[in-house]
Tab-separated table of C-alpha atoms in Angstrom:
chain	number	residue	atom	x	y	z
A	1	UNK	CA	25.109	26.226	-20.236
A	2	UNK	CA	21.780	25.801	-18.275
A	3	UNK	CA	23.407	23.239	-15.930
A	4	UNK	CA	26.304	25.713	-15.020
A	5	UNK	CA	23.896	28.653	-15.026
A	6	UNK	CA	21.725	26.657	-12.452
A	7	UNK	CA	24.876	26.360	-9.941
A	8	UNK	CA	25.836	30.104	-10.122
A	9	UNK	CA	22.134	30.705	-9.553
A	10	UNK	CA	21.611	29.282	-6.132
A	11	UNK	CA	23.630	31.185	-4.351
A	12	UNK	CA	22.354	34.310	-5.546
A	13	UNK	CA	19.022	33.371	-4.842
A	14	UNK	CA	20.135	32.381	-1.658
A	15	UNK	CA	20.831	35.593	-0.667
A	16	UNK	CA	17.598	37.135	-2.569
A	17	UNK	CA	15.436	34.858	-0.360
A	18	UNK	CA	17.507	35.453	2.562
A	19	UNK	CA	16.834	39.519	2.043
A	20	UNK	CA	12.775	39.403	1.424
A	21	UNK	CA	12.341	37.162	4.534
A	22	UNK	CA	14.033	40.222	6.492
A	23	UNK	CA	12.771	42.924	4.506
A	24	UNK	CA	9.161	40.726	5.254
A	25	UNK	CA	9.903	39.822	8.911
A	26	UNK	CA	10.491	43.226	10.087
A	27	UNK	CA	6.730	44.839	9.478
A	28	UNK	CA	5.734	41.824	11.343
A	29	UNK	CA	8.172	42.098	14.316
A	30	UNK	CA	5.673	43.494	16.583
A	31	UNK	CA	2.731	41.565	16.390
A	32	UNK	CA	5.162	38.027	16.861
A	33	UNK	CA	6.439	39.762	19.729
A	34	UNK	CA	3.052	40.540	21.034
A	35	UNK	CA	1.759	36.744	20.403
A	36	UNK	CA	4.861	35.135	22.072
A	37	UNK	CA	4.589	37.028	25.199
A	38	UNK	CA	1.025	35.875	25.271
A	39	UNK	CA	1.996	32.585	25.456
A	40	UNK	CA	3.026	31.163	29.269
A	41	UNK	CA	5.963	28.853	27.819
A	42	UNK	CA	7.659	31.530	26.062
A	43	UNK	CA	7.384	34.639	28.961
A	44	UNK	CA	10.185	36.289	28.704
A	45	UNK	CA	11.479	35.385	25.070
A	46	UNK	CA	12.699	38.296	22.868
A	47	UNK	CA	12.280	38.099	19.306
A	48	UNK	CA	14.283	41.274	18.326
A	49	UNK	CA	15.570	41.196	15.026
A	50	UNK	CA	16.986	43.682	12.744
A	51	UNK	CA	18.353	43.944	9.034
A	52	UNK	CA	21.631	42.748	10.106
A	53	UNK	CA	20.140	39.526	11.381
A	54	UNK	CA	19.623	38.625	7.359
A	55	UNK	CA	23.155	39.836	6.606
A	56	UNK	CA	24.415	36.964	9.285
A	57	UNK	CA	22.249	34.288	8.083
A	58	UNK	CA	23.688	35.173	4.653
A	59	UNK	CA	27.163	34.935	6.001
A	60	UNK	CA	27.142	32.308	7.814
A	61	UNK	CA	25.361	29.935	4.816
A	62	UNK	CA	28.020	31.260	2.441
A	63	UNK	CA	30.711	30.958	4.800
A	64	UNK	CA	28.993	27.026	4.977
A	65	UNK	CA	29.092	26.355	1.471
A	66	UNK	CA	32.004	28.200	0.460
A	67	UNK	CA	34.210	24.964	-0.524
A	68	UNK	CA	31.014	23.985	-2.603
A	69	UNK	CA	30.774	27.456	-4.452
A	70	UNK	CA	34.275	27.901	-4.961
A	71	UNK	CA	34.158	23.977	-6.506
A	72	UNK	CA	30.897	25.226	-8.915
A	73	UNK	CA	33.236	28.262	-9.825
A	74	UNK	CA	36.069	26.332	-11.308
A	75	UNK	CA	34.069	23.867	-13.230
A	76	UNK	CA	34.359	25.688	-16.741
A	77	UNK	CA	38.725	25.240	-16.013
A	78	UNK	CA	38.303	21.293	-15.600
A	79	UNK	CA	38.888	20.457	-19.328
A	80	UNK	CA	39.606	16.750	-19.762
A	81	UNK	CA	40.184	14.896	-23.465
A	82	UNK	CA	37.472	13.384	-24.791
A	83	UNK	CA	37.181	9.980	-26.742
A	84	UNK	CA	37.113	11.907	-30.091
A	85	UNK	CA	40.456	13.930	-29.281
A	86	UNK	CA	38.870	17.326	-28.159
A	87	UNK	CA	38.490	19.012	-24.468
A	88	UNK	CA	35.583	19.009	-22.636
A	89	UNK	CA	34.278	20.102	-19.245
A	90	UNK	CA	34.411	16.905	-16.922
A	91	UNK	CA	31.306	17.319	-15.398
A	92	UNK	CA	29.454	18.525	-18.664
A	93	UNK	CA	31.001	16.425	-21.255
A	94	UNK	CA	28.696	17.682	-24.034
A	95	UNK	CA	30.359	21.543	-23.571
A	96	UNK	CA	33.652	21.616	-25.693
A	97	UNK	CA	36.417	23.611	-24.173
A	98	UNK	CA	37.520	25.349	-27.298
A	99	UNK	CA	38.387	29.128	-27.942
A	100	UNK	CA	35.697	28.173	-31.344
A	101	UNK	CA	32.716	27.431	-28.934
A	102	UNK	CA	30.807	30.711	-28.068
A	103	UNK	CA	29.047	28.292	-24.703
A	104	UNK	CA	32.547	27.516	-23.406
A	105	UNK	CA	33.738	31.038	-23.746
A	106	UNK	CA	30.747	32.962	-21.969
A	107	UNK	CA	31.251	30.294	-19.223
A	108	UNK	CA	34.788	30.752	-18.972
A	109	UNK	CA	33.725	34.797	-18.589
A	110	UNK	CA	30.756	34.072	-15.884
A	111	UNK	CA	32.649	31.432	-14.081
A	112	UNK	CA	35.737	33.792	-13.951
A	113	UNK	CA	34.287	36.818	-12.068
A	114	UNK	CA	31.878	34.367	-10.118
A	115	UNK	CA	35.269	32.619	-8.867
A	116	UNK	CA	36.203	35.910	-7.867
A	117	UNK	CA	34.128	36.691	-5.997
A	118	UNK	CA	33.673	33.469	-4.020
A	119	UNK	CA	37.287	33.316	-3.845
A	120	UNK	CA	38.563	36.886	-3.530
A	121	UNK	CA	35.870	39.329	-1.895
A	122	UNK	CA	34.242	36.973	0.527
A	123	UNK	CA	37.279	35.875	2.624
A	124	UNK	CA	38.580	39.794	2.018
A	125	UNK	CA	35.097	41.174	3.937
A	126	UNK	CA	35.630	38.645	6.476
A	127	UNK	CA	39.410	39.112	7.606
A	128	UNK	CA	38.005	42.999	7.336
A	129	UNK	CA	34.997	42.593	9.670
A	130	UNK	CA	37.199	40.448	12.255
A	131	UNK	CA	40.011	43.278	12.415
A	132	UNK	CA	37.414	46.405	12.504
A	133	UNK	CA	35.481	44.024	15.181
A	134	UNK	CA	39.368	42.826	17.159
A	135	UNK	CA	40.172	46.490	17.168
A	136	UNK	CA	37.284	47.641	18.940
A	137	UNK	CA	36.861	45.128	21.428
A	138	UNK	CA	40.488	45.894	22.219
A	139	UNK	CA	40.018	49.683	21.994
A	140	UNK	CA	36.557	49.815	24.461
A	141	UNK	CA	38.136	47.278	26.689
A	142	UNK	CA	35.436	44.350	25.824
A	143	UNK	CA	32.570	47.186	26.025
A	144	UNK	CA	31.493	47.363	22.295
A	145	UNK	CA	32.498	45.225	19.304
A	146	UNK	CA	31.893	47.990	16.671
A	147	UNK	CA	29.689	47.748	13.303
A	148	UNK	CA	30.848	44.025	12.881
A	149	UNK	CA	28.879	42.783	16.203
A	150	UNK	CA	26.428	41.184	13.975
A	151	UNK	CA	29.109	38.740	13.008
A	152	UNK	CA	30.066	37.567	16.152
């Protein structure tokens, strides 16, 4: 349970991290700015960042891992037979896949909506964000990409 608990984790504390380094970044926005242009090699460098800035980093490391998440999601529905005739997980072979064992069931739950999730709402926000953004581009006449532009 602790090993599979430990996979859902990091991604959700990849996104934690990911929102305190904006939420922390942006009170200090100014004073980077004003030590940058201070310095001759970097005249002329703009460090402007915003909150969406953090939502795009988060994106794009999800949309990196995704094949890994998606793998972590469906280990609790790899059952193969063990030497002693019951199922286990194959990549936790001391968790019994039995409708009797209270671990295997709450994992079953957790790694359910978790697969969702990774599998369902992630891809859905994406094709979303690229036909709000398409639209727009085609509507202005490739003036303004809409509330998307952080994506692309």
């Amino acid at each position: 349970e602790l090993e599979l608990g430990f996979r859902w984790f990091v991604p959700c504390f990849f996104a934690l991290v990911t929102g305190l380094s904006v939420v922390l970044i942006l009170p200090c926005q100014s004073q980077v700015q004003a030590l940058v242009s201070t310095m001759k090699m970097w005249q002329g460098l703009s460090l402007r960042l915003g909150p969406w800035e953090g939502l795009r980093v988060l994106v794009f490391g999800l949309s990196l891992f995704y094949a890994t998440l998606l793998q972590w999601g469906m280990i609790v529905f790899t059952c193969i037979p063990s030497p002693n005739g019951e199922f286990s997980l194959a990549m936790f072979p001391h968790v019994r896949c039995a409708t009797s064992d209270k671990a295997w069931k709450r994992a079953v739950v957790v790694g359910s909506a978790y697969t969702v999730c990774v599998l369902a709402l992630f891809p859905m926000v994406l094709y979303l964000a690229w036909r709000q953004a398409a639209t727009r581009i085609n509507d202005s006449r490739l003036q303004c990409k809409g509330w998307w532009r952080f994506l692309f």
